[in-house]
Coordinates of C-alpha atoms in Angstrom, one line a residue:
M1261 CA 113.2 110.9 53.4
A1262 CA 116.3 110.0 51.3
N1263 CA 115.1 112.3 48.5
D1264 CA 114.6 115.1 51.0
D1265 CA 118.1 114.6 52.3
Q1266 CA 119.6 114.6 48.8
E1267 CA 117.7 117.7 47.8
W1268 CA 118.8 119.5 51.0
R1269 CA 122.4 118.5 50.4
L1270 CA 122.3 119.7 46.7
S1271 CA 120.7 123.0 47.8
L1272 CA 123.3 123.6 50.3
M1273 CA 126.2 122.9 47.9
R1274 CA 124.6 125.0 45.2
R1275 CA 124.2 127.9 47.6
L1276 CA 127.9 127.5 48.7
G1277 CA 129.0 127.4 45.0
E1278 CA 127.0 130.5 44.4
R1279 CA 128.5 132.3 47.3
D1280 CA 132.0 131.4 46.2
R1281 CA 131.4 132.6 42.6
R1282 CA 129.8 135.8 44.0
E1283 CA 132.8 136.6 46.2
V1284 CA 135.5 135.5 43.8
T1285 CA 134.2 136.7 40.5
P1286 CA 134.6 140.4 41.2
F1287 CA 138.4 140.0 42.1
K1288 CA 139.1 137.9 39.0
E1289 CA 139.5 141.0 36.9
I1290 CA 141.6 142.6 39.5
I1291 CA 143.9 139.5 39.6
L1292 CA 144.1 139.3 35.8
Q1293 CA 144.6 143.0 35.5
S1294 CA 147.4 143.0 38.2
L1295 CA 149.1 140.2 36.3
S1296 CA 148.9 142.0 33.0
F1297 CA 150.1 145.3 34.7
K1298 CA 153.0 143.5 36.2
K1299 CA 154.0 141.9 32.9
F1300 CA 153.5 145.2 31.1
F1301 CA 155.6 147.2 33.5
K1302 CA 158.3 144.5 33.5
N1303 CA 158.4 144.9 29.7
I1304 CA 158.5 148.7 30.0
Y1305 CA 161.1 148.6 32.7
G1306 CA 163.3 146.4 30.6
E1307 CA 162.9 148.6 27.6
I1308 CA 163.8 151.7 29.6
I1309 CA 166.9 150.0 30.9
E1310 CA 167.9 149.0 27.5
Y1311 CA 167.3 152.5 26.2
I1312 CA 169.3 154.0 29.0
K1313 CA 172.2 151.5 28.4
Y1314 CA 172.1 152.3 24.7
F1315 CA 172.3 156.0 25.1
A1316 CA 174.6 155.9 28.0
D1317 CA 177.0 153.3 26.9
N1318 CA 177.1 153.7 23.2
R1319 CA 176.0 157.0 21.6
L1320 CA 176.6 159.5 24.3
L1321 CA 180.0 158.1 25.3
D1322 CA 181.0 157.8 21.7
N1323 CA 179.9 161.4 21.1
V1324 CA 181.8 162.7 24.2
T1325 CA 184.9 160.7 23.4
Q1326 CA 184.9 161.8 19.8
L1327 CA 184.3 165.5 20.9
K1328 CA 187.1 165.2 23.4
A1329 CA 189.4 163.8 20.7
D1330 CA 188.4 166.5 18.3
N1331 CA 188.8 169.1 21.0
L1332 CA 192.3 167.8 21.9
K1333 CA 193.2 167.7 18.2
I1334 CA 192.0 171.3 17.8
S1335 CA 193.8 172.3 20.9
V1336 CA 197.1 170.7 19.5
E1337 CA 196.5 172.4 16.1
N1338 CA 195.9 175.6 17.8
E1339 CA 199.0 175.4 19.8
Q1340 CA 200.9 174.5 16.6
L1341 CA 199.4 177.4 14.8
R1342 CA 200.2 179.8 17.6
A1343 CA 203.8 178.5 17.7
A1344 CA 203.9 178.9 14.0
F1345 CA 202.5 182.3 14.2
A1346 CA 204.9 183.3 16.8
T1347 CA 207.8 182.2 14.8
G1348 CA 206.4 183.2 11.4
G1349 CA 205.5 186.7 12.6
K1350 CA 209.1 187.6 12.2
G1351 CA 209.0 186.3 8.5
N1352 CA 206.9 187.6 5.6
G1353 CA 203.4 188.9 6.0
K1354 CA 201.7 186.5 3.7
D1355 CA 202.5 183.5 5.8
S1356 CA 201.2 185.4 8.8
N1357 CA 197.9 186.2 7.1
A1358 CA 197.5 182.6 6.1
A1359 CA 198.1 181.5 9.7
Q1360 CA 195.6 184.0 11.0
I1361 CA 193.0 182.6 8.5
A1362 CA 193.7 179.1 9.7
I1363 CA 193.5 180.1 13.3
A1364 CA 190.1 181.8 12.7
A1365 CA 188.8 178.7 10.9
L1366 CA 190.0 176.5 13.7
E1367 CA 188.4 178.8 16.3
K1368 CA 185.2 178.7 14.3
K1369 CA 185.4 174.9 14.1
L1370 CA 186.2 174.8 17.9
L1371 CA 183.1 177.0 18.6
A1372 CA 180.9 174.7 16.6
Q1373 CA 182.3 171.7 18.5
Q1374 CA 181.6 173.4 21.8
E1375 CA 178.1 174.2 20.7
E1376 CA 177.6 170.7 19.7
L1377 CA 179.0 169.6 23.1
T1378 CA 176.6 171.9 24.9
D1379 CA 173.7 170.3 22.9
L1380 CA 174.9 166.9 23.8
H1381 CA 175.0 167.9 27.5
K1382 CA 171.6 169.4 27.2
R1383 CA 170.2 166.2 25.6
K1384 CA 172.0 164.2 28.4
G1385 CA 170.2 166.2 31.0
E1386 CA 166.9 165.8 29.3
N1387 CA 167.6 162.1 29.0
S1388 CA 168.5 162.0 32.7
Q1389 CA 165.2 163.8 33.6
M1390 CA 163.4 161.4 31.5
I1391 CA 165.1 158.4 33.3
V1392 CA 164.2 160.1 36.7
D1393 CA 160.5 160.4 35.5
L1394 CA 160.4 156.9 34.3
N1395 CA 162.0 155.7 37.5
L1396 CA 159.2 157.6 39.4
K1397 CA 156.6 155.9 37.3
V1398 CA 158.2 152.5 37.7
E1399 CA 158.3 153.1 41.5
K1400 CA 154.5 154.0 41.4
Q1401 CA 153.8 151.1 39.4
Q1402 CA 155.7 148.8 41.7
L1403 CA 153.7 150.2 44.7
I1404 CA 150.5 149.5 42.7
I1405 CA 151.8 146.0 42.0
K1406 CA 152.5 145.5 45.7
E1407 CA 149.0 146.7 46.6
K1408 CA 147.6 144.2 44.1
E1409 CA 149.8 141.5 45.4
S1410 CA 148.6 142.3 49.0
C1411 CA 145.0 142.3 47.8
L1412 CA 145.6 139.0 46.1
A1413 CA 147.2 137.6 49.3
E1414 CA 144.1 138.7 51.2
Q1415 CA 141.8 137.1 48.7
K1416 CA 143.8 133.9 48.9
T1417 CA 143.5 134.1 52.7
A1418 CA 139.7 134.7 52.4
N1419 CA 139.6 131.8 49.9
N1420 CA 141.3 129.6 52.4
I1421 CA 139.0 130.7 55.2
L1422 CA 136.0 130.0 52.9
K1423 CA 137.4 126.6 52.1
A1424 CA 137.7 125.9 55.9
E1425 CA 134.2 127.1 56.4
V1426 CA 133.0 124.8 53.5
Q1427 CA 134.9 121.9 55.2
M1428 CA 133.3 122.8 58.6
L1429 CA 129.8 123.0 56.9
K1430 CA 130.4 119.6 55.4
S1431 CA 131.3 118.1 58.8
S1432 CA 128.4 119.8 60.4
L1433 CA 126.2 118.4 57.5
E1434 CA 127.4 115.0 58.3
E1435 CA 126.7 115.4 62.1
L1436 CA 123.2 116.7 61.2
K1437 CA 122.6 113.6 59.0
K1438 CA 123.6 111.4 61.9
L1439 CA 121.4 113.5 64.3
N1440 CA 118.5 113.2 61.8
N1441 CA 118.9 109.4 61.7
T1442 CA 119.0 109.4 65.5
L1443 CA 115.9 111.5 65.7
L1444 CA 114.2 109.2 63.1
D1445 CA 115.0 106.2 65.2
E1446 CA 113.7 107.9 68.3
H1447 CA 110.6 109.0 66.5
T1448 CA 109.9 105.4 65.3
A1449 CA 110.5 104.2 69.0
L1450 CA 108.1 106.9 70.3
Q1451 CA 105.5 105.9 67.7
L1452 CA 105.8 102.3 68.7
A1453 CA 105.5 103.3 72.3
F1454 CA 102.5 105.6 71.5
S1455 CA 100.8 102.8 69.8
A1456 CA 101.5 100.5 72.7
L1457 CA 100.1 103.1 75.0
E1458 CA 97.0 103.7 72.8
D1459 CA 96.3 99.9 72.9
K1460 CA 96.7 99.9 76.7
L1461 CA 94.4 103.0 76.9
R1462 CA 91.7 101.2 74.7
G1463 CA 92.0 98.2 77.0
V1464 CA 91.5 100.3 80.1
Q1465 CA 88.6 102.2 78.5
E1466 CA 87.0 98.9 77.6
E1467 CA 87.6 97.6 81.1
N1468 CA 86.1 100.9 82.5
R1469 CA 83.0 100.4 80.2
C1470 CA 82.5 96.9 81.4
L1471 CA 82.9 97.9 85.0
L1472 CA 80.3 100.8 84.5
E1473 CA 77.9 98.3 82.8
R1474 CA 78.4 95.9 85.8
L1475 CA 77.8 98.8 88.3
M1476 CA 74.6 99.8 86.4
R1477 CA 73.3 96.3 86.5
Y1478 CA 74.0 96.1 90.2
K1479 CA 72.2 99.4 90.7
S1480 CA 69.2 98.3 88.6
K1481 CA 69.1 95.0 90.7
D1482 CA 69.1 96.9 93.9
A1483 CA 66.5 99.2 92.5
D1484 CA 64.3 96.2 91.5
K1485 CA 64.8 94.7 94.9
L1486 CA 63.8 97.9 96.6
N1487 CA 60.8 98.3 94.5
E1488 CA 59.7 94.7 95.2
E1489 CA 60.1 95.4 98.9
N1490 CA 58.0 98.6 98.7
E1491 CA 55.4 96.8 96.7
S1492 CA 55.2 93.9 99.2
F1493 CA 55.1 96.4 102.1
L1494 CA 52.2 98.3 100.5
R1495 CA 50.3 95.2 99.8
K1496 CA 50.7 94.1 103.4
R1497 CA 49.4 97.5 104.6
S1498 CA 46.6 97.4 102.3
D1499 CA 45.6 93.8 103.4
K1500 CA 45.9 94.9 107.1
L1501 CA 43.7 98.0 106.4
K1502 CA 41.1 95.8 104.8
R1503 CA 41.1 93.4 107.7
D1504 CA 40.7 96.3 110.1
L1505 CA 37.7 97.7 108.2
E1506 CA 36.1 94.2 108.0
D1507 CA 36.5 93.8 111.8
A1508 CA 35.1 97.3 112.3
V1509 CA 32.1 96.4 110.3
R1510 CA 31.5 93.2 112.4
E1511 CA 31.9 95.0 115.7
P1512 CA 28.9 96.9 117.4
N1513 CA 28.0 100.5 116.3
S1514 CA 29.6 102.0 119.4
T1515 CA 33.0 101.3 118.2
L1516 CA 32.4 102.2 114.5
P1517 CA 33.2 106.0 114.8
R1518 CA 36.5 105.3 116.5
L1519 CA 37.5 102.7 113.9
T1520 CA 36.3 104.9 111.2
R1521 CA 38.5 107.7 112.5
N1522 CA 41.5 105.3 112.9
S1523 CA 40.8 103.8 109.5
S1524 CA 40.7 107.3 107.9
S1525 CA 44.0 108.3 109.6
H1526 CA 45.6 105.0 108.5
S1527 CA 44.3 105.6 105.0
H1528 CA 45.7 109.0 104.9
H1529 CA 49.1 107.7 106.1
A1530 CA 49.0 104.8 103.7
L1531 CA 48.1 107.2 100.8
G1532 CA 50.9 109.6 101.8
D1533 CA 53.3 106.8 102.0
S1534 CA 52.2 105.4 98.7
D1535 CA 52.8 108.7 97.0
S1536 CA 56.1 109.1 98.7
N1537 CA 57.2 105.6 97.6
D1538 CA 56.0 106.2 94.1
N1539 CA 57.8 109.4 93.9
D1540 CA 61.0 107.7 95.4
N1541 CA 60.6 104.9 92.9
D1542 CA 60.2 107.4 90.1
R1543 CA 63.2 109.4 91.4
Y1544 CA 65.4 106.2 91.7
S1545 CA 64.5 105.1 88.2
S1546 CA 65.6 108.4 86.7
D1547 CA 69.2 109.6 86.1
T1548 CA 71.9 110.4 88.6
G1549 CA 70.5 113.8 89.4
G1550 CA 67.2 112.3 90.4
I1551 CA 68.9 109.8 92.6
D1552 CA 70.8 112.7 94.4
H1553 CA 67.4 114.4 94.8
C1554 CA 65.9 111.2 96.3
I1555 CA 68.8 111.0 98.7
E1556 CA 68.3 114.6 99.8
A1557 CA 64.6 114.1 100.2
G1558 CA 64.9 110.8 102.0
C1559 CA 67.7 111.9 104.4
G1560 CA 66.1 115.2 105.1
A1561 CA 62.6 113.8 105.9
E1562 CA 61.2 113.2 109.4
L1563 CA 61.4 109.4 110.4
D1564 CA 58.2 107.6 111.5
M1565 CA 56.8 104.2 111.5
F1566 CA 56.1 104.2 107.7
S1567 CA 59.5 105.6 106.5
S1568 CA 61.4 102.3 106.4
P1569 CA 61.6 102.1 102.5
N1570 CA 63.3 105.6 102.5
S1571 CA 65.7 104.4 105.2
R1572 CA 66.5 101.3 103.2
L1573 CA 67.1 103.3 100.0
C1574 CA 69.5 105.6 101.8
D1575 CA 71.3 102.6 103.3
V1576 CA 71.6 101.1 99.8
L1577 CA 73.2 104.3 98.4
G1578 CA 75.6 104.7 101.3
H1579 CA 73.8 107.5 103.4
S1580 CA 72.3 107.4 106.8
T1581 CA 68.9 109.1 107.5
T1582 CA 69.1 111.9 110.0
K1583 CA 66.6 114.3 111.3
A1584 CA 67.3 117.8 109.8
D1585 CA 65.7 121.0 111.1
N1586 CA 65.0 124.0 109.0
P1587 CA 67.5 126.9 109.4
S1588 CA 66.4 129.7 111.7
T1589 CA 69.4 132.0 111.7
I1590 CA 71.6 133.6 109.0
F1591 CA 75.1 132.3 109.0
M1592 CA 76.6 134.8 106.6
K1593 CA 75.4 137.7 104.4
F1594 CA 77.2 139.7 101.8
D1595 CA 76.5 141.7 98.7
A1596 CA 77.8 139.5 95.8
H1597 CA 76.9 141.6 92.7
E1598 CA 75.9 145.2 91.9
N1599 CA 72.4 144.2 90.7
E1600 CA 70.5 141.0 91.2
S1601 CA 72.1 137.6 92.0
H1602 CA 70.7 135.0 89.8
A1603 CA 72.8 131.8 90.6
V1604 CA 74.9 130.3 93.3
R1605 CA 76.9 127.1 93.5
W1606 CA 79.3 125.4 96.1
S1607 CA 82.6 124.0 94.9
P1608 CA 82.9 120.2 95.3
I1609 CA 86.4 120.2 96.7
E1610 CA 86.9 123.3 98.8
R1611 CA 85.0 126.1 100.6
V1612 CA 84.6 128.3 97.6
L1613 CA 81.2 129.7 96.4
A1614 CA 80.5 130.8 92.9
T1615 CA 77.8 133.4 92.2
G1616 CA 76.4 134.9 89.0
G1617 CA 74.4 138.0 88.6
A1618 CA 72.9 140.7 86.3
D1619 CA 76.1 142.5 86.1
R1620 CA 77.4 139.8 83.5
K1621 CA 80.1 138.5 86.0
V1622 CA 80.8 135.3 87.7
K1623 CA 82.4 135.8 91.1
L1624 CA 84.3 133.3 93.3
W1625 CA 84.1 133.9 97.1
D1626 CA 86.4 132.2 99.8
V1627 CA 83.9 131.5 102.6
G1628 CA 86.2 129.4 104.8
K1629 CA 86.8 132.4 107.1
A1630 CA 84.6 134.6 109.4
S1631 CA 83.8 137.0 106.4
P1632 CA 83.7 136.1 102.8
E1633 CA 86.6 137.3 100.7
P1634 CA 86.4 137.8 96.9
R1635 CA 88.8 135.4 95.2
A1636 CA 88.3 136.1 91.5
V1637 CA 85.9 137.8 89.0
L1638 CA 85.4 135.9 85.8
S1639 CA 84.3 138.1 83.0
G1640 CA 83.6 137.6 79.3
S1641 CA 79.8 137.3 79.3
S1642 CA 77.8 139.8 77.2
A1643 CA 74.5 139.3 79.2
G1644 CA 73.4 138.6 82.7
I1645 CA 74.4 135.2 84.3
N1646 CA 71.5 132.9 85.1
S1647 CA 73.2 129.7 86.2
V1648 CA 76.7 128.5 87.3
D1649 CA 78.1 125.0 88.1
F1650 CA 81.5 123.3 88.8
D1651 CA 82.8 120.1 87.3
S1652 CA 83.4 117.1 89.5
T1653 CA 87.1 118.0 90.1
G1654 CA 86.5 121.7 90.9
S1655 CA 88.9 122.7 88.2
Y1656 CA 86.3 124.2 85.7
I1657 CA 83.2 126.3 86.1
I1658 CA 80.5 126.9 83.5
G1659 CA 78.2 129.8 83.3
T1660 CA 75.1 130.3 81.1
S1661 CA 73.8 133.7 80.3
N1662 CA 70.6 135.4 79.0
D1663 CA 72.0 135.7 75.5
Y1664 CA 71.8 131.9 74.9
G1665 CA 75.5 131.5 75.5
A1666 CA 77.7 129.3 77.7
R1667 CA 81.2 130.0 78.8
V1668 CA 83.7 127.8 80.6
W1669 CA 86.6 129.2 82.9
T1670 CA 89.4 127.5 84.7
V1671 CA 89.5 128.0 88.4
G1672 CA 93.3 127.8 88.7
D1673 CA 94.2 130.8 86.5
N1674 CA 90.6 132.5 86.1
R1675 CA 90.9 132.4 82.3
L1676 CA 88.1 132.0 79.8
R1677 CA 88.6 128.8 77.9
V1678 CA 85.4 128.1 75.9
S1679 CA 82.7 130.5 74.7
G1680 CA 79.7 129.4 72.7
K1681 CA 76.3 130.9 71.7
S1682 CA 73.2 129.1 70.2
E1683 CA 70.7 130.7 67.8
K1684 CA 67.4 131.8 69.2

């Protein structure tokens, strides 16, 4: 029993571990991937910020400042040249030509600086757009990270719930162990009680057997005593008959015919009584069915001067001899079966009649009222019923059929309980 408990505990823990691994393993990759994504995007975000700071704070600002300084310088030179040109226009033409050439060069240089400034502004716009795109990507990655974090939080919650379930299962396992121990103790107690009841039952059965043996001995003694009384009575009658015959022989011839007739009638009665007594003795020495038949014959016969043994037999078995007349009228008549009726039997405990016929059915009839009422139809036989009988309690009824089969029904629910068939 201890090994079974240990195996059951190990099996339960193994199944719980497999369930945890099966439910946690698919999310390990997601957790690791979310952590790696988070680290990667943090690095990218930092690099982007550094890149933006580098271009915004150093290069672009330096270029813009330099261009502004150059532009201011060129503007100052332009103003100086214009002033010089204005004042020099009144002088010689050679200086004016040189000034115009210098102005053209300065304008060309100013145009180049403006174009370079335009390119720088264009590059600034492109970098700004790149920064906006990178910010959008960073926001998307942050949303993904938030989703992963929420999923991770849900998995942690589910893991906590599973841990609580495991704890609850462990507590229930402990309770089941306690309950199992309690049941084992109860089972042991019931086994002890059952053993005691079996011993008591065997004692009661042994006592019952002893009582039955004593009863059979008492009945055999009563039967022997009754047989002795019958034999003594027969011997007395035989001796009396012999004495009567001897007296008739000694008397004159005129009285001989009367004595002969009397003796013949006495002989006839004696022989009849002897046969009946022999039959009674044979019936009494047989089984219980023979005793019941003797009771019915003795109690139903007409009493006369030679019926004292039968009366004593009925008194021994607890019955009184009464004079019974043959029935002359029909008390009740009804059609029990569609075809012939082969068997009929009274219930030993109630006014219920069981009949069996060629229609392969056993029917129960309630005859306690003015007209018989069908109580139940017991089916299940494959041939005609030829005999039926109740048990001593009236709870079961058996029926035999022409197919060498016997079947037992219960009277309470009218169900077939036992069915058997022997070989021909």
